[in-house]
Amino acid sequence: QVQLVESGGGLVQAGGSLRLSCAASGSIFSINAMGWYRQAPGKQRELVATITSGGNTNYLDTVKGRFTISRDNAKNTVYLQMNSLKPEDTAVYYCNVNIRRTLNLGYRDYWGQGTQVTVSS
């Protein structure tokens, strides 16, 4: 089994910062890409940022320059540093990790439980 545990969400004023963490544990042979998605009320889930195993990153246009994704491969953890937060960043944030559990299995996506980020104006 694989577990993803997220932490770091909360309530912050506009212009503030938060740092999200997502730690993967359990039966893990290797990890490929890691990323963060978000879903605001009444909207579809959208991709916020991704980071490959080689460290290449990609961001949603509206968060470029404000959010930074990083990973610690020794800890199987992905982070999302969020600065200059805006009310429109309010959403439930989910981590997504592409994991191979054993050498004989292919990669599949696993999701965190979600953490609420609320930005007040």
PDB file of N, CA, C and O in Angstrom, residues 40-116:
ATOM      1  N   ALA A  40     -11.386  24.526  -6.616  1.00  0.00           N
ATOM      2  CA  ALA A  40     -12.196  25.521  -5.930  1.00  0.00           C
ATOM      3  C   ALA A  40     -13.660  25.116  -6.024  1.00  0.00           C
ATOM      4  O   ALA A  40     -14.045  24.360  -6.924  1.00  0.00           O
ATOM      5  N   PRO A  41     -14.498  25.611  -5.115  1.00  0.00           N
ATOM      6  CA  PRO A  41     -15.918  25.253  -5.144  1.00  0.00           C
ATOM      7  C   PRO A  41     -16.557  25.577  -6.487  1.00  0.00           C
ATOM      8  O   PRO A  41     -16.397  26.686  -7.016  1.00  0.00           O
ATOM      9  N   GLY A  42     -17.269  24.609  -7.048  1.00  0.00           N
ATOM     10  CA  GLY A  42     -17.953  24.807  -8.304  1.00  0.00           C
ATOM     11  C   GLY A  42     -17.074  24.793  -9.531  1.00  0.00           C
ATOM     12  O   GLY A  42     -17.546  25.054 -10.642  1.00  0.00           O
ATOM     13  N   LYS A  43     -15.783  24.497  -9.350  1.00  0.00           N
ATOM     14  CA  LYS A  43     -14.865  24.482 -10.484  1.00  0.00           C
ATOM     15  C   LYS A  43     -14.216  23.115 -10.630  1.00  0.00           C
ATOM     16  O   LYS A  43     -14.191  22.314  -9.701  1.00  0.00           O
ATOM     17  N   GLN A  44     -13.655  22.892 -11.811  1.00  0.00           N
ATOM     18  CA  GLN A  44     -12.949  21.637 -12.055  1.00  0.00           C
ATOM     19  C   GLN A  44     -11.567  21.677 -11.404  1.00  0.00           C
ATOM     20  O   GLN A  44     -10.983  22.742 -11.193  1.00  0.00           O
ATOM     21  N   ARG A  45     -11.074  20.498 -11.109  1.00  0.00           N
ATOM     22  CA  ARG A  45      -9.713  20.392 -10.570  1.00  0.00           C
ATOM     23  C   ARG A  45      -8.733  20.825 -11.648  1.00  0.00           C
ATOM     24  O   ARG A  45      -8.864  20.442 -12.814  1.00  0.00           O
ATOM     25  N   GLU A  46      -7.732  21.625 -11.256  1.00  0.00           N
ATOM     26  CA  GLU A  46      -6.744  22.096 -12.214  1.00  0.00           C
ATOM     27  C   GLU A  46      -5.336  21.819 -11.721  1.00  0.00           C
ATOM     28  O   GLU A  46      -5.075  21.793 -10.517  1.00  0.00           O
ATOM     29  N   LEU A  47      -4.444  21.627 -12.688  1.00  0.00           N
ATOM     30  CA  LEU A  47      -3.049  21.375 -12.379  1.00  0.00           C
ATOM     31  C   LEU A  47      -2.373  22.687 -11.994  1.00  0.00           C
ATOM     32  O   LEU A  47      -2.443  23.664 -12.738  1.00  0.00           O
ATOM     33  N   VAL A  48      -1.695  22.692 -10.848  1.00  0.00           N
ATOM     34  CA  VAL A  48      -1.027  23.888 -10.372  1.00  0.00           C
ATOM     35  C   VAL A  48       0.466  23.856 -10.720  1.00  0.00           C
ATOM     36  O   VAL A  48       1.016  24.820 -11.240  1.00  0.00           O
ATOM     37  N   ALA A  49       1.115  22.739 -10.421  1.00  0.00           N
ATOM     38  CA  ALA A  49       2.552  22.645 -10.662  1.00  0.00           C
ATOM     39  C   ALA A  49       2.971  21.179 -10.672  1.00  0.00           C
ATOM     40  O   ALA A  49       2.360  20.356  -9.982  1.00  0.00           O
ATOM     41  N   THR A  50       4.007  20.890 -11.464  1.00  0.00           N
ATOM     42  CA  THR A  50       4.575  19.553 -11.488  1.00  0.00           C
ATOM     43  C   THR A  50       6.096  19.635 -11.450  1.00  0.00           C
ATOM     44  O   THR A  50       6.682  20.653 -11.841  1.00  0.00           O
ATOM     45  N   ILE A  51       6.702  18.544 -10.991  1.00  0.00           N
ATOM     46  CA  ILE A  51       8.155  18.448 -10.988  1.00  0.00           C
ATOM     47  C   ILE A  51       8.515  17.015 -11.361  1.00  0.00           C
ATOM     48  O   ILE A  51       7.975  16.063 -10.799  1.00  0.00           O
ATOM     49  N   THR A  52       9.417  16.875 -12.315  1.00  0.00           N
ATOM     50  CA  THR A  52       9.825  15.542 -12.756  1.00  0.00           C
ATOM     51  C   THR A  52      10.888  14.976 -11.820  1.00  0.00           C
ATOM     52  O   THR A  52      11.411  15.688 -10.938  1.00  0.00           O
ATOM     53  N   SER A  53      11.234  13.725 -12.045  1.00  0.00           N
ATOM     54  CA  SER A  53      12.279  13.110 -11.230  1.00  0.00           C
ATOM     55  C   SER A  53      13.622  13.802 -11.448  1.00  0.00           C
ATOM     56  O   SER A  53      14.482  13.786 -10.561  1.00  0.00           O
ATOM     57  N   GLY A  54      13.777  14.426 -12.594  1.00  0.00           N
ATOM     58  CA  GLY A  54      15.008  15.152 -12.883  1.00  0.00           C
ATOM     59  C   GLY A  54      15.004  16.591 -12.427  1.00  0.00           C
ATOM     60  O   GLY A  54      15.997  17.310 -12.599  1.00  0.00           O
ATOM     61  N   GLY A  55      13.878  17.036 -11.878  1.00  0.00           N
ATOM     62  CA  GLY A  55      13.804  18.385 -11.330  1.00  0.00           C
ATOM     63  C   GLY A  55      13.216  19.434 -12.258  1.00  0.00           C
ATOM     64  O   GLY A  55      13.165  20.613 -11.912  1.00  0.00           O
ATOM     65  N   ASN A  56      12.742  19.024 -13.420  1.00  0.00           N
ATOM     66  CA  ASN A  56      12.102  19.983 -14.310  1.00  0.00           C
ATOM     67  C   ASN A  56      10.717  20.331 -13.783  1.00  0.00           C
ATOM     68  O   ASN A  56       9.973  19.461 -13.356  1.00  0.00           O
ATOM     69  N   THR A  57      10.382  21.614 -13.839  1.00  0.00           N
ATOM     70  CA  THR A  57       9.128  22.079 -13.271  1.00  0.00           C
ATOM     71  C   THR A  57       8.229  22.710 -14.324  1.00  0.00           C
ATOM     72  O   THR A  57       8.695  23.178 -15.375  1.00  0.00           O
ATOM     73  N   ASN A  58       6.948  22.714 -14.010  1.00  0.00           N
ATOM     74  CA  ASN A  58       5.961  23.332 -14.882  1.00  0.00           C
ATOM     75  C   ASN A  58       4.878  23.935 -13.989  1.00  0.00           C
ATOM     76  O   ASN A  58       4.523  23.333 -12.965  1.00  0.00           O
ATOM     77  N   TYR A  59       4.368  25.119 -14.375  1.00  0.00           N
ATOM     78  CA  TYR A  59       3.410  25.822 -13.535  1.00  0.00           C
ATOM     79  C   TYR A  59       2.206  26.309 -14.323  1.00  0.00           C
ATOM     80  O   TYR A  59       2.297  26.665 -15.502  1.00  0.00           O
ATOM     81  N   LEU A  60       1.085  26.383 -13.641  1.00  0.00           N
ATOM     82  CA  LEU A  60      -0.102  27.073 -14.141  1.00  0.00           C
ATOM     83  C   LEU A  60       0.281  28.540 -14.327  1.00  0.00           C
ATOM     84  O   LEU A  60       0.964  29.131 -13.479  1.00  0.00           O
ATOM     85  N   ASP A  61      -0.162  29.131 -15.418  1.00  0.00           N
ATOM     86  CA  ASP A  61       0.252  30.510 -15.717  1.00  0.00           C
ATOM     87  C   ASP A  61      -0.055  31.478 -14.576  1.00  0.00           C
ATOM     88  O   ASP A  61       0.745  32.380 -14.279  1.00  0.00           O
ATOM     89  N   THR A  62      -1.180  31.311 -13.932  1.00  0.00           N
ATOM     90  CA  THR A  62      -1.606  32.273 -12.915  1.00  0.00           C
ATOM     91  C   THR A  62      -0.813  32.182 -11.613  1.00  0.00           C
ATOM     92  O   THR A  62      -0.945  33.047 -10.746  1.00  0.00           O
ATOM     93  N   VAL A  63       0.030  31.162 -11.464  1.00  0.00           N
ATOM     94  CA  VAL A  63       0.837  31.046 -10.249  1.00  0.00           C
ATOM     95  C   VAL A  63       2.327  31.231 -10.524  1.00  0.00           C
ATOM     96  O   VAL A  63       3.127  31.250  -9.578  1.00  0.00           O
ATOM     97  N   LYS A  64       2.689  31.360 -11.772  1.00  0.00           N
ATOM     98  CA  LYS A  64       4.109  31.553 -12.100  1.00  0.00           C
ATOM     99  C   LYS A  64       4.657  32.796 -11.414  1.00  0.00           C
ATOM    100  O   LYS A  64       4.026  33.845 -11.403  1.00  0.00           O
ATOM    101  N   GLY A  65       5.842  32.630 -10.838  1.00  0.00           N
ATOM    102  CA  GLY A  65       6.469  33.747 -10.127  1.00  0.00           C
ATOM    103  C   GLY A  65       6.024  33.872  -8.690  1.00  0.00           C
ATOM    104  O   GLY A  65       6.634  34.621  -7.920  1.00  0.00           O
ATOM    105  N   ARG A  66       4.976  33.159  -8.301  1.00  0.00           N
ATOM    106  CA  ARG A  66       4.482  33.215  -6.914  1.00  0.00           C
ATOM    107  C   ARG A  66       4.642  31.872  -6.201  1.00  0.00           C
ATOM    108  O   ARG A  66       4.897  31.840  -4.998  1.00  0.00           O
ATOM    109  N   PHE A  67       4.446  30.779  -6.921  1.00  0.00           N
ATOM    110  CA  PHE A  67       4.520  29.441  -6.330  1.00  0.00           C
ATOM    111  C   PHE A  67       5.815  28.752  -6.784  1.00  0.00           C
ATOM    112  O   PHE A  67       6.265  28.944  -7.922  1.00  0.00           O
ATOM    113  N   THR A  68       6.362  27.933  -5.898  1.00  0.00           N
ATOM    114  CA  THR A  68       7.547  27.151  -6.229  1.00  0.00           C
ATOM    115  C   THR A  68       7.346  25.716  -5.759  1.00  0.00           C
ATOM    116  O   THR A  68       7.066  25.483  -4.580  1.00  0.00           O
ATOM    117  N   ILE A  69       7.485  24.782  -6.692  1.00  0.00           N
ATOM    118  CA  ILE A  69       7.395  23.366  -6.346  1.00  0.00           C
ATOM    119  C   ILE A  69       8.810  22.815  -6.203  1.00  0.00           C
ATOM    120  O   ILE A  69       9.723  23.202  -6.948  1.00  0.00           O
ATOM    121  N   SER A  70       8.986  21.926  -5.225  1.00  0.00           N
ATOM    122  CA  SER A  70      10.278  21.286  -5.022  1.00  0.00           C
ATOM    123  C   SER A  70      10.045  19.892  -4.460  1.00  0.00           C
ATOM    124  O   SER A  70       8.925  19.562  -4.062  1.00  0.00           O
ATOM    125  N   ARG A  71      11.089  19.093  -4.439  1.00  0.00           N
ATOM    126  CA  ARG A  71      10.962  17.737  -3.913  1.00  0.00           C
ATOM    127  C   ARG A  71      12.226  17.329  -3.186  1.00  0.00           C
ATOM    128  O   ARG A  71      13.323  17.795  -3.512  1.00  0.00           O
ATOM    129  N   ASP A  72      12.036  16.454  -2.214  1.00  0.00           N
ATOM    130  CA  ASP A  72      13.150  15.841  -1.490  1.00  0.00           C
ATOM    131  C   ASP A  72      13.044  14.348  -1.740  1.00  0.00           C
ATOM    132  O   ASP A  72      12.196  13.669  -1.150  1.00  0.00           O
ATOM    133  N   ASN A  73      13.872  13.843  -2.629  1.00  0.00           N
ATOM    134  CA  ASN A  73      13.761  12.437  -3.028  1.00  0.00           C
ATOM    135  C   ASN A  73      14.110  11.485  -1.882  1.00  0.00           C
ATOM    136  O   ASN A  73      13.582  10.379  -1.811  1.00  0.00           O
ATOM    137  N   ALA A  74      14.971  11.902  -0.989  1.00  0.00           N
ATOM    138  CA  ALA A  74      15.333  11.047   0.147  1.00  0.00           C
ATOM    139  C   ALA A  74      14.161  10.854   1.089  1.00  0.00           C
ATOM    140  O   ALA A  74      14.065   9.837   1.783  1.00  0.00           O
ATOM    141  N   LYS A  75      13.264  11.841   1.113  1.00  0.00           N
ATOM    142  CA  LYS A  75      12.100  11.783   1.997  1.00  0.00           C
ATOM    143  C   LYS A  75      10.815  11.466   1.250  1.00  0.00           C
ATOM    144  O   LYS A  75       9.743  11.448   1.865  1.00  0.00           O
ATOM    145  N   ASN A  76      10.905  11.257  -0.059  1.00  0.00           N
ATOM    146  CA  ASN A  76       9.697  10.991  -0.867  1.00  0.00           C
ATOM    147  C   ASN A  76       8.640  12.068  -0.638  1.00  0.00           C
ATOM    148  O   ASN A  76       7.446  11.770  -0.495  1.00  0.00           O
ATOM    149  N   THR A  77       9.076  13.300  -0.621  1.00  0.00           N
ATOM    150  CA  THR A  77       8.202  14.410  -0.270  1.00  0.00           C
ATOM    151  C   THR A  77       8.249  15.491  -1.344  1.00  0.00           C
ATOM    152  O   THR A  77       9.322  15.791  -1.876  1.00  0.00           O
ATOM    153  N   VAL A  78       7.088  16.047  -1.611  1.00  0.00           N
ATOM    154  CA  VAL A  78       6.978  17.178  -2.533  1.00  0.00           C
ATOM    155  C   VAL A  78       6.422  18.364  -1.761  1.00  0.00           C
ATOM    156  O   VAL A  78       5.582  18.199  -0.870  1.00  0.00           O
ATOM    157  N   TYR A  79       6.910  19.549  -2.115  1.00  0.00           N
ATOM    158  CA  TYR A  79       6.508  20.774  -1.441  1.00  0.00           C
ATOM    159  C   TYR A  79       5.928  21.763  -2.452  1.00  0.00           C
ATOM    160  O   TYR A  79       6.252  21.734  -3.630  1.00  0.00           O
ATOM    161  N   LEU A  80       5.091  22.662  -1.925  1.00  0.00           N
ATOM    162  CA  LEU A  80       4.611  23.772  -2.727  1.00  0.00           C
ATOM    163  C   LEU A  80       4.699  25.030  -1.865  1.00  0.00           C
ATOM    164  O   LEU A  80       3.913  25.183  -0.925  1.00  0.00           O
ATOM    165  N   GLN A  81       5.660  25.869  -2.185  1.00  0.00           N
ATOM    166  CA  GLN A  81       5.793  27.154  -1.501  1.00  0.00           C
ATOM    167  C   GLN A  81       4.923  28.162  -2.233  1.00  0.00           C
ATOM    168  O   GLN A  81       5.110  28.391  -3.435  1.00  0.00           O
ATOM    169  N   MET A  82       3.985  28.742  -1.514  1.00  0.00           N
ATOM    170  CA  MET A  82       3.034  29.669  -2.107  1.00  0.00           C
ATOM    171  C   MET A  82       3.216  31.042  -1.482  1.00  0.00           C
ATOM    172  O   MET A  82       2.982  31.215  -0.280  1.00  0.00           O
ATOM    173  N   ASN A  83       3.637  31.992  -2.290  1.00  0.00           N
ATOM    174  CA  ASN A  83       3.846  33.371  -1.841  1.00  0.00           C
ATOM    175  C   ASN A  83       2.870  34.302  -2.542  1.00  0.00           C
ATOM    176  O   ASN A  83       2.275  33.950  -3.561  1.00  0.00           O
ATOM    177  N   SER A  84       2.736  35.502  -1.989  1.00  0.00           N
ATOM    178  CA  SER A  84       1.849  36.514  -2.588  1.00  0.00           C
ATOM    179  C   SER A  84       0.478  35.928  -2.897  1.00  0.00           C
ATOM    180  O   SER A  84      -0.061  36.109  -3.997  1.00  0.00           O
ATOM    181  N   LEU A  85      -0.074  35.240  -1.943  1.00  0.00           N
ATOM    182  CA  LEU A  85      -1.346  34.556  -2.157  1.00  0.00           C
ATOM    183  C   LEU A  85      -2.477  35.540  -2.413  1.00  0.00           C
ATOM    184  O   LEU A  85      -2.499  36.649  -1.858  1.00  0.00           O
ATOM    185  N   LYS A  86      -3.397  35.110  -3.266  1.00  0.00           N
ATOM    186  CA  LYS A  86      -4.555  35.910  -3.654  1.00  0.00           C
ATOM    187  C   LYS A  86      -5.829  35.165  -3.273  1.00  0.00           C
ATOM    188  O   LYS A  86      -5.832  33.933  -3.192  1.00  0.00           O
ATOM    189  N   PRO A  87      -6.930  35.874  -3.087  1.00  0.00           N
ATOM    190  CA  PRO A  87      -8.193  35.187  -2.771  1.00  0.00           C
ATOM    191  C   PRO A  87      -8.556  34.137  -3.801  1.00  0.00           C
ATOM    192  O   PRO A  87      -9.149  33.104  -3.446  1.00  0.00           O
ATOM    193  N   GLU A  88      -8.203  34.354  -5.048  1.00  0.00           N
ATOM    194  CA  GLU A  88      -8.525  33.381  -6.090  1.00  0.00           C
ATOM    195  C   GLU A  88      -7.696  32.103  -6.005  1.00  0.00           C
ATOM    196  O   GLU A  88      -7.943  31.147  -6.739  1.00  0.00           O
ATOM    197  N   ASP A  89      -6.720  32.067  -5.107  1.00  0.00           N
ATOM    198  CA  ASP A  89      -5.967  30.839  -4.856  1.00  0.00           C
ATOM    199  C   ASP A  89      -6.695  29.916  -3.877  1.00  0.00           C
ATOM    200  O   ASP A  89      -6.252  28.792  -3.638  1.00  0.00           O
ATOM    201  N   THR A  90      -7.779  30.399  -3.304  1.00  0.00           N
ATOM    202  CA  THR A  90      -8.553  29.596  -2.358  1.00  0.00           C
ATOM    203  C   THR A  90      -9.076  28.340  -3.033  1.00  0.00           C
ATOM    204  O   THR A  90      -9.728  28.398  -4.079  1.00  0.00           O
ATOM    205  N   ALA A  91      -8.773  27.204  -2.434  1.00  0.00           N
ATOM    206  CA  ALA A  91      -9.165  25.908  -3.002  1.00  0.00           C
ATOM    207  C   ALA A  91      -8.697  24.794  -2.069  1.00  0.00           C
ATOM    208  O   ALA A  91      -7.938  25.049  -1.118  1.00  0.00           O
ATOM    209  N   VAL A  92      -9.134  23.595  -2.375  1.00  0.00           N
ATOM    210  CA  VAL A  92      -8.541  22.406  -1.765  1.00  0.00           C
ATOM    211  C   VAL A  92      -7.384  21.967  -2.662  1.00  0.00           C
ATOM    212  O   VAL A  92      -7.574  21.815  -3.872  1.00  0.00           O
ATOM    213  N   TYR A  93      -6.236  21.810  -2.080  1.00  0.00           N
ATOM    214  CA  TYR A  93      -5.035  21.434  -2.821  1.00  0.00           C
ATOM    215  C   TYR A  93      -4.740  19.948  -2.604  1.00  0.00           C
ATOM    216  O   TYR A  93      -4.731  19.466  -1.463  1.00  0.00           O
ATOM    217  N   TYR A  94      -4.488  19.256  -3.714  1.00  0.00           N
ATOM    218  CA  TYR A  94      -4.213  17.823  -3.682  1.00  0.00           C
ATOM    219  C   TYR A  94      -2.828  17.553  -4.277  1.00  0.00           C
ATOM    220  O   TYR A  94      -2.499  18.088  -5.332  1.00  0.00           O
ATOM    221  N   CYS A  95      -2.073  16.693  -3.626  1.00  0.00           N
ATOM    222  CA  CYS A  95      -0.827  16.263  -4.245  1.00  0.00           C
ATOM    223  C   CYS A  95      -1.105  15.011  -5.078  1.00  0.00           C
ATOM    224  O   CYS A  95      -2.027  14.241  -4.798  1.00  0.00           O
ATOM    225  N   ASN A  96      -0.301  14.856  -6.095  1.00  0.00           N
ATOM    226  CA  ASN A  96      -0.399  13.726  -7.005  1.00  0.00           C
ATOM    227  C   ASN A  96       1.005  13.211  -7.248  1.00  0.00           C
ATOM    228  O   ASN A  96       1.891  13.981  -7.622  1.00  0.00           O
ATOM    229  N   VAL A  97       1.193  11.921  -7.033  1.00  0.00           N
ATOM    230  CA  VAL A  97       2.530  11.341  -7.149  1.00  0.00           C
ATOM    231  C   VAL A  97       2.460  10.085  -8.014  1.00  0.00           C
ATOM    232  O   VAL A  97       1.591   9.228  -7.791  1.00  0.00           O
ATOM    233  N   ASN A  98       3.364   9.990  -8.973  1.00  0.00           N
ATOM    234  CA  ASN A  98       3.428   8.856  -9.889  1.00  0.00           C
ATOM    235  C   ASN A  98       4.429   7.845  -9.336  1.00  0.00           C
ATOM    236  O   ASN A  98       5.631   8.119  -9.310  1.00  0.00           O
ATOM    237  N   ILE A  99       3.927   6.689  -8.896  1.00  0.00           N
ATOM    238  CA  ILE A  99       4.730   5.743  -8.118  1.00  0.00           C
ATOM    239  C   ILE A  99       4.733   4.362  -8.745  1.00  0.00           C
ATOM    240  O   ILE A  99       3.697   3.875  -9.212  1.00  0.00           O
ATOM    241  N   ARG A 100       5.902   3.751  -8.708  1.00  0.00           N
ATOM    242  CA  ARG A 100       6.019   2.331  -9.036  1.00  0.00           C
ATOM    243  C   ARG A 100       6.254   1.595  -7.723  1.00  0.00           C
ATOM    244  O   ARG A 100       7.240   1.851  -7.029  1.00  0.00           O
ATOM    245  N   ARG A 101       5.385   0.637  -7.417  1.00  0.00           N
ATOM    246  CA  ARG A 101       5.477  -0.034  -6.128  1.00  0.00           C
ATOM    247  C   ARG A 101       6.519  -1.136  -6.110  1.00  0.00           C
ATOM    248  O   ARG A 101       7.154  -1.386  -5.088  1.00  0.00           O
ATOM    249  N   THR A 102       6.656  -1.846  -7.222  1.00  0.00           N
ATOM    250  CA  THR A 102       7.684  -2.882  -7.329  1.00  0.00           C
ATOM    251  C   THR A 102       8.245  -2.843  -8.737  1.00  0.00           C
ATOM    252  O   THR A 102       7.669  -2.222  -9.636  1.00  0.00           O
ATOM    253  N   LEU A 103       9.337  -3.531  -8.945  1.00  0.00           N
ATOM    254  CA  LEU A 103       9.970  -3.554 -10.254  1.00  0.00           C
ATOM    255  C   LEU A 103       9.049  -4.169 -11.301  1.00  0.00           C
ATOM    256  O   LEU A 103       9.119  -3.845 -12.490  1.00  0.00           O
ATOM    257  N   ASN A 104       8.154  -5.047 -10.863  1.00  0.00           N
ATOM    258  CA  ASN A 104       7.291  -5.750 -11.805  1.00  0.00           C
ATOM    259  C   ASN A 104       6.012  -4.986 -12.147  1.00  0.00           C
ATOM    260  O   ASN A 104       5.230  -5.409 -12.995  1.00  0.00           O
ATOM    261  N   LEU A 105       5.788  -3.868 -11.479  1.00  0.00           N
ATOM    262  CA  LEU A 105       4.585  -3.090 -11.725  1.00  0.00           C
ATOM    263  C   LEU A 105       4.933  -1.803 -12.448  1.00  0.00           C
ATOM    264  O   LEU A 105       6.033  -1.268 -12.303  1.00  0.00           O
ATOM    265  N   GLY A 106       3.972  -1.288 -13.196  1.00  0.00           N
ATOM    266  CA  GLY A 106       4.163  -0.002 -13.845  1.00  0.00           C
ATOM    267  C   GLY A 106       3.843   1.142 -12.898  1.00  0.00           C
ATOM    268  O   GLY A 106       3.417   0.944 -11.761  1.00  0.00           O
ATOM    269  N   TYR A 107       4.077   2.337 -13.377  1.00  0.00           N
ATOM    270  CA  TYR A 107       3.769   3.515 -12.582  1.00  0.00           C
ATOM    271  C   TYR A 107       2.258   3.780 -12.595  1.00  0.00           C
ATOM    272  O   TYR A 107       1.575   3.550 -13.592  1.00  0.00           O
ATOM    273  N   ARG A 108       1.762   4.267 -11.461  1.00  0.00           N
ATOM    274  CA  ARG A 108       0.380   4.728 -11.388  1.00  0.00           C
ATOM    275  C   ARG A 108       0.313   5.935 -10.474  1.00  0.00           C
ATOM    276  O   ARG A 108       1.194   6.163  -9.653  1.00  0.00           O
ATOM    277  N   ASP A 109      -0.755   6.699 -10.639  1.00  0.00           N
ATOM    278  CA  ASP A 109      -0.931   7.928  -9.864  1.00  0.00           C
ATOM    279  C   ASP A 109      -1.611   7.653  -8.534  1.00  0.00           C
ATOM    280  O   ASP A 109      -2.570   6.870  -8.447  1.00  0.00           O
ATOM    281  N   TYR A 110      -1.105   8.327  -7.509  1.00  0.00           N
ATOM    282  CA  TYR A 110      -1.717   8.306  -6.191  1.00  0.00           C
ATOM    283  C   TYR A 110      -2.035   9.745  -5.777  1.00  0.00           C
ATOM    284  O   TYR A 110      -1.298  10.675  -6.143  1.00  0.00           O
ATOM    285  N   TRP A 111      -3.110   9.874  -4.990  1.00  0.00           N
ATOM    286  CA  TRP A 111      -3.568  11.205  -4.583  1.00  0.00           C
ATOM    287  C   TRP A 111      -3.532  11.380  -3.069  1.00  0.00           C
ATOM    288  O   TRP A 111      -3.839  10.443  -2.321  1.00  0.00           O
ATOM    289  N   GLY A 112      -3.204  12.586  -2.645  1.00  0.00           N
ATOM    290  CA  GLY A 112      -3.327  12.921  -1.241  1.00  0.00           C
ATOM    291  C   GLY A 112      -4.782  13.186  -0.881  1.00  0.00           C
ATOM    292  O   GLY A 112      -5.663  13.230  -1.745  1.00  0.00           O
ATOM    293  N   GLN A 113      -5.021  13.391   0.402  1.00  0.00           N
ATOM    294  CA  GLN A 113      -6.391  13.548   0.891  1.00  0.00           C
ATOM    295  C   GLN A 113      -6.922  14.962   0.682  1.00  0.00           C
ATOM    296  O   GLN A 113      -8.123  15.196   0.806  1.00  0.00           O
ATOM    297  N   GLY A 114      -6.052  15.882   0.351  1.00  0.00           N
ATOM    298  CA  GLY A 114      -6.465  17.262   0.131  1.00  0.00           C
ATOM    299  C   GLY A 114      -6.280  18.102   1.374  1.00  0.00           C
ATOM    300  O   GLY A 114      -6.499  17.634   2.494  1.00  0.00           O
ATOM    301  N   THR A 115      -5.869  19.340   1.164  1.00  0.00           N
ATOM    302  CA  THR A 115      -5.723  20.282   2.272  1.00  0.00           C
ATOM    303  C   THR A 115      -6.304  21.626   1.847  1.00  0.00           C
ATOM    304  O   THR A 115      -6.069  22.090   0.726  1.00  0.00           O
ATOM    305  N   GLN A 116      -7.080  22.228   2.724  1.00  0.00           N
ATOM    306  CA  GLN A 116      -7.774  23.468   2.398  1.00  0.00           C
ATOM    307  C   GLN A 116      -6.838  24.664   2.532  1.00  0.00           C
ATOM    308  O   GLN A 116      -6.158  24.826   3.546  1.00  0.00           O
TER     309      GLN A 116
END
